[in-house]
GROMACS .gro file of C-alpha atoms in nm:
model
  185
    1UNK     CA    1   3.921  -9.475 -16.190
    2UNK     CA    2   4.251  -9.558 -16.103
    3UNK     CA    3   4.185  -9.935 -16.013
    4UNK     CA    4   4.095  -9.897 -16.442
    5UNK     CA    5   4.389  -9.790 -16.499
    6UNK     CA    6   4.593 -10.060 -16.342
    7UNK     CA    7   4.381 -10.343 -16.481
    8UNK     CA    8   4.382 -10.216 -16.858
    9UNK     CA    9   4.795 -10.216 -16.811
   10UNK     CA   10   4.803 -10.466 -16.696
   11UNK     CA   11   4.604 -10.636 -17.025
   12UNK     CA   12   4.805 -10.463 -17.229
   13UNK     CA   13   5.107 -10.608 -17.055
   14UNK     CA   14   4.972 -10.941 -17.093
   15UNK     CA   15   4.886 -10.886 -17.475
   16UNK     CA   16   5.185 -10.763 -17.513
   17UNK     CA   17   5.368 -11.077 -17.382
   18UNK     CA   18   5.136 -11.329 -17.524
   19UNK     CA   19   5.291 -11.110 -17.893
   20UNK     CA   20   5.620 -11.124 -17.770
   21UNK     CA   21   5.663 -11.496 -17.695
   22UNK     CA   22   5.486 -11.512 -18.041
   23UNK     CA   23   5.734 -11.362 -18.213
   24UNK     CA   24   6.019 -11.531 -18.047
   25UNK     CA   25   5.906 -11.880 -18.100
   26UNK     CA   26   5.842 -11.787 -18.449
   27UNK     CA   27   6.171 -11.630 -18.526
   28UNK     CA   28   6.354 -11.911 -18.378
   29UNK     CA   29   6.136 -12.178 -18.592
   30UNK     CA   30   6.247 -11.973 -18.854
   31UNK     CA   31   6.613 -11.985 -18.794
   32UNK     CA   32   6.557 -12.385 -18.745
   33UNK     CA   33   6.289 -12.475 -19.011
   34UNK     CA   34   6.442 -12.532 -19.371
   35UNK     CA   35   6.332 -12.304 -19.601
   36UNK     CA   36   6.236 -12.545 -19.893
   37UNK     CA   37   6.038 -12.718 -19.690
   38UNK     CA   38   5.674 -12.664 -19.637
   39UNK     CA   39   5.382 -12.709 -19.815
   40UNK     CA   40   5.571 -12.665 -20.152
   41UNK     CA   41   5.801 -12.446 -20.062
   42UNK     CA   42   6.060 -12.435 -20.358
   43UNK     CA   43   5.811 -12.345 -20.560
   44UNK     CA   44   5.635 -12.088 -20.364
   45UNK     CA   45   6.021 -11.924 -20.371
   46UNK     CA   46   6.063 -12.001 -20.676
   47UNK     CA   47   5.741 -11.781 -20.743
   48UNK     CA   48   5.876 -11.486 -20.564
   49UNK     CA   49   6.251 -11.528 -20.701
   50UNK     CA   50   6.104 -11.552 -21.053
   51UNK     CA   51   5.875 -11.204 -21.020
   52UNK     CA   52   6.156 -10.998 -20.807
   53UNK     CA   53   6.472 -11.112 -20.968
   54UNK     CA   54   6.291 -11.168 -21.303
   55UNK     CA   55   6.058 -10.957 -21.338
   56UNK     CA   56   5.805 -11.240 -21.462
   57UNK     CA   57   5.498 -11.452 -21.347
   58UNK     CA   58   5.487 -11.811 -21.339
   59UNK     CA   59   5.296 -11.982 -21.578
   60UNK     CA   60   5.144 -12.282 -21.578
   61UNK     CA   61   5.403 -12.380 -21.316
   62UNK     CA   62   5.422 -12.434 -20.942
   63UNK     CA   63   5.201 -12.184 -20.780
   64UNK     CA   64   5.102 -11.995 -21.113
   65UNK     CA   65   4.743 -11.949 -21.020
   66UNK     CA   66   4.805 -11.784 -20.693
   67UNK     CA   67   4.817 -11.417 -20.672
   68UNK     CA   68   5.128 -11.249 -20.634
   69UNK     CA   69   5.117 -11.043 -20.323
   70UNK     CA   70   5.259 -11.228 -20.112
   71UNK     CA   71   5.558 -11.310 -20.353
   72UNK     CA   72   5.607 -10.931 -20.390
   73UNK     CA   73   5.612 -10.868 -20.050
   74UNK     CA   74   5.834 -11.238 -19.992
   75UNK     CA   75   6.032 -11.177 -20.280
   76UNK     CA   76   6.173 -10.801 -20.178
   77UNK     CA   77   6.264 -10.913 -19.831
   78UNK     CA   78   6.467 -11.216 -19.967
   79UNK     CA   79   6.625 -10.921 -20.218
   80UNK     CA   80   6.710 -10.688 -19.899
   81UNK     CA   81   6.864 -10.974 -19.733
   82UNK     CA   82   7.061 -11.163 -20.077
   83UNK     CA   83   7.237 -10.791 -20.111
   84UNK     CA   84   7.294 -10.783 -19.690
   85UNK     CA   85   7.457 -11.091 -19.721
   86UNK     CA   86   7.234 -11.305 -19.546
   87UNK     CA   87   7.336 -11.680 -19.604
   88UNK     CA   88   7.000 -11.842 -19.646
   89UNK     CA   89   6.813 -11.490 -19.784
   90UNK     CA   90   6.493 -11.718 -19.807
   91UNK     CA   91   6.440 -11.689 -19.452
   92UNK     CA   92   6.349 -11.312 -19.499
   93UNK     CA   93   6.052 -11.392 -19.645
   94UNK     CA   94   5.974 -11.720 -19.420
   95UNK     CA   95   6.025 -11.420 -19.188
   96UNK     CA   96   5.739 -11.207 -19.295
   97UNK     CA   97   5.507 -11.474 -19.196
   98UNK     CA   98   5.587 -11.385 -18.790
   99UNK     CA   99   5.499 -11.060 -18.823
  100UNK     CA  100   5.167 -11.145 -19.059
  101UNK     CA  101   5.077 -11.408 -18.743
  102UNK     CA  102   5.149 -11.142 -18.458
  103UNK     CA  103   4.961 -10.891 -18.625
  104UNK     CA  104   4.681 -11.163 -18.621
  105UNK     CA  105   4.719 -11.225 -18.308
  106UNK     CA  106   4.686 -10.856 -18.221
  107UNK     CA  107   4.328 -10.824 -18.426
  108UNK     CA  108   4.207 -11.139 -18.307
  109UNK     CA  109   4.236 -10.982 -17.939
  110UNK     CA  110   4.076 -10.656 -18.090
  111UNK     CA  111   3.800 -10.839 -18.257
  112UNK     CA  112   3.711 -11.041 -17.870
  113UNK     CA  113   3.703 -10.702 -17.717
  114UNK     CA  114   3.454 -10.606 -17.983
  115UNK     CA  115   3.229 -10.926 -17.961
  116UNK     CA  116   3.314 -10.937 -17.551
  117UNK     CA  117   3.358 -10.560 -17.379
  118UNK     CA  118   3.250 -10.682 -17.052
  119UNK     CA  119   3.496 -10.977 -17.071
  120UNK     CA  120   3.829 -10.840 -17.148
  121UNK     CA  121   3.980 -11.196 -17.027
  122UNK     CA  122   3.846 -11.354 -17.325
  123UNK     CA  123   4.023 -11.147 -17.579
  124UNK     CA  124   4.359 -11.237 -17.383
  125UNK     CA  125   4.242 -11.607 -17.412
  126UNK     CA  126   4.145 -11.568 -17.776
  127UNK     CA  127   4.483 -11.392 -17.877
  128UNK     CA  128   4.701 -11.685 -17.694
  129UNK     CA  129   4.499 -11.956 -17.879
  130UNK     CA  130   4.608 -11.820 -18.245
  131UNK     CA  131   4.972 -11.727 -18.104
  132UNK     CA  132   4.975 -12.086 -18.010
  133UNK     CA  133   4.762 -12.257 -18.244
  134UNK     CA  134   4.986 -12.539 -18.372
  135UNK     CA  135   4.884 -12.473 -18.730
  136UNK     CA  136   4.949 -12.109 -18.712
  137UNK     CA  137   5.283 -12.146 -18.508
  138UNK     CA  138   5.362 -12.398 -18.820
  139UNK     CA  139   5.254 -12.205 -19.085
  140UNK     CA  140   5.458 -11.917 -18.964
  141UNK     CA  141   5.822 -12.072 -19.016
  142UNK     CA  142   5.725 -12.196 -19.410
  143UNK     CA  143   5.773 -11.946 -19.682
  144UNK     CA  144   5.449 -11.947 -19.779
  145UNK     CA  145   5.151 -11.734 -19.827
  146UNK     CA  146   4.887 -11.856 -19.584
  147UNK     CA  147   5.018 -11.623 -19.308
  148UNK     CA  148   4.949 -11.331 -19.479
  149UNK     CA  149   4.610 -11.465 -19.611
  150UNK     CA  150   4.490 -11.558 -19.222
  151UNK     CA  151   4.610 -11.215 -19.114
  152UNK     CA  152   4.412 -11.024 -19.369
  153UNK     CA  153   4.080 -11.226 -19.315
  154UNK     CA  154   4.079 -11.125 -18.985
  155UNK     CA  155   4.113 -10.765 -19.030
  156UNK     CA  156   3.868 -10.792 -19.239
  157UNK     CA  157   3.639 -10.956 -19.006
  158UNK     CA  158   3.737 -10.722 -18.728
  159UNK     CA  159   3.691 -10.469 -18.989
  160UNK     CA  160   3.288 -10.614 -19.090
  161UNK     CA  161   3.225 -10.618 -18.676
  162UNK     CA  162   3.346 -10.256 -18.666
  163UNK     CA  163   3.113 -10.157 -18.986
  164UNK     CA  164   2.799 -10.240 -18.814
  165UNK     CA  165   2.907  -9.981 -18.477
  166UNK     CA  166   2.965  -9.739 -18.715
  167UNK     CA  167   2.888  -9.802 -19.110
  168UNK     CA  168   3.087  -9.535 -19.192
  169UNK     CA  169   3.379  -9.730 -19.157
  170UNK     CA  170   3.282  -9.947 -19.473
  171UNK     CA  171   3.555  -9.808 -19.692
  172UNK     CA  172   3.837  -9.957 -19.468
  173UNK     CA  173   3.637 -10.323 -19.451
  174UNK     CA  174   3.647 -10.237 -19.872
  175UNK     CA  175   3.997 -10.166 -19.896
  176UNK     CA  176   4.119 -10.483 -19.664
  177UNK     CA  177   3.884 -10.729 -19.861
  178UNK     CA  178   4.026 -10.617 -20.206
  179UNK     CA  179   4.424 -10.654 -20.047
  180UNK     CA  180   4.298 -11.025 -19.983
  181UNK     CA  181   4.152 -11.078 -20.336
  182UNK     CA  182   4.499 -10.937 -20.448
  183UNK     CA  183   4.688 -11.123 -20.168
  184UNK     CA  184   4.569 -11.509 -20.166
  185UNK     CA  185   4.202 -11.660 -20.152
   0.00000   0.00000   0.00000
């Protein structure tokens, strides 16, 4: 039992860095990384600067048909930090995107212990490959909703694996798969 012990710390010490470094190399990308660019990244700010400071939906301009969750969210971190007096507040919301990709990163590792219990190596192995996937570590430093959108589809898969253990955990699976309709598809 206590040979358990020691290797299941030792996993979680390992997860645990494989989130940290993560987080760092996204935070610092984010300090570096420009936050107009991107895949259109003035007017995916624009977007959130027009709902939060305006109170109004785009239309028929920039990013008009994408769903505004992630603006909410983007747009009231950029608020916090514009009255903190952060110099480039836009970087709040590029921000976000770390913690949406460690939080990934976290249920990807969840969802190969699900799939793998005998082979807890593999979930290690399957977390470090998203924290370091180039397009995710890219991704992560824009201000731009696809962070968000990879992070929910994965709780909701881990969410789908976890319904058929135990179907009575349908209604989270519901609730995750309506915040991505609301989110970004």
């Amino acid at each position: 039992m206590g040979s358990a012990v020691v290797r299941l710390a030792a996993r979680d010490r390992s997860l645990t860095a494989v989130v940290c470094f993560s987080v760092l190399l996204g935070l610092w990308n984010v300090s570096q990384y420009f936050p107009s660019a991107g895949y259109d990244g003035v007017e995916h700010m624009q977007y959130a600067d027009g709902l939060i400071f305006g109170g109004q939906l785009p239309h028929y301009t920039g990013e008009y048909y994408t769903p505004p969750g992630y603006y909410t969210v983007a747009g009231v971190a950029d608020w916090v930090a514009r009255h903190l007096g952060v110099g480039e507040w836009h970087r709040a919301g590029m921000a976000l995107n770390v913690v949406f990709l460690a939080a990934t990163v976290i249920a990807v590792h969840r969802l190969a212990r699900e799939l793998w219990p005998v082979r807890p190596q593999r979930a290690l192995l399957a977390a470090g490959f998203v924290a370091l996937f180039p397009l995710a570590v890219k991704d992560e430093a824009m201000f731009h909703p696809e962070t968000l959108s990879l992070c929910l589809t994965t709780i909701a898969l881990l969410l789908c694996v976890r319904t058929f253990v135990n179907p009575r955990r349908a209604w989270a699976l519901g609730l995750t798969l309506g915040q991505i309709g609301r989110a970004h598809v």
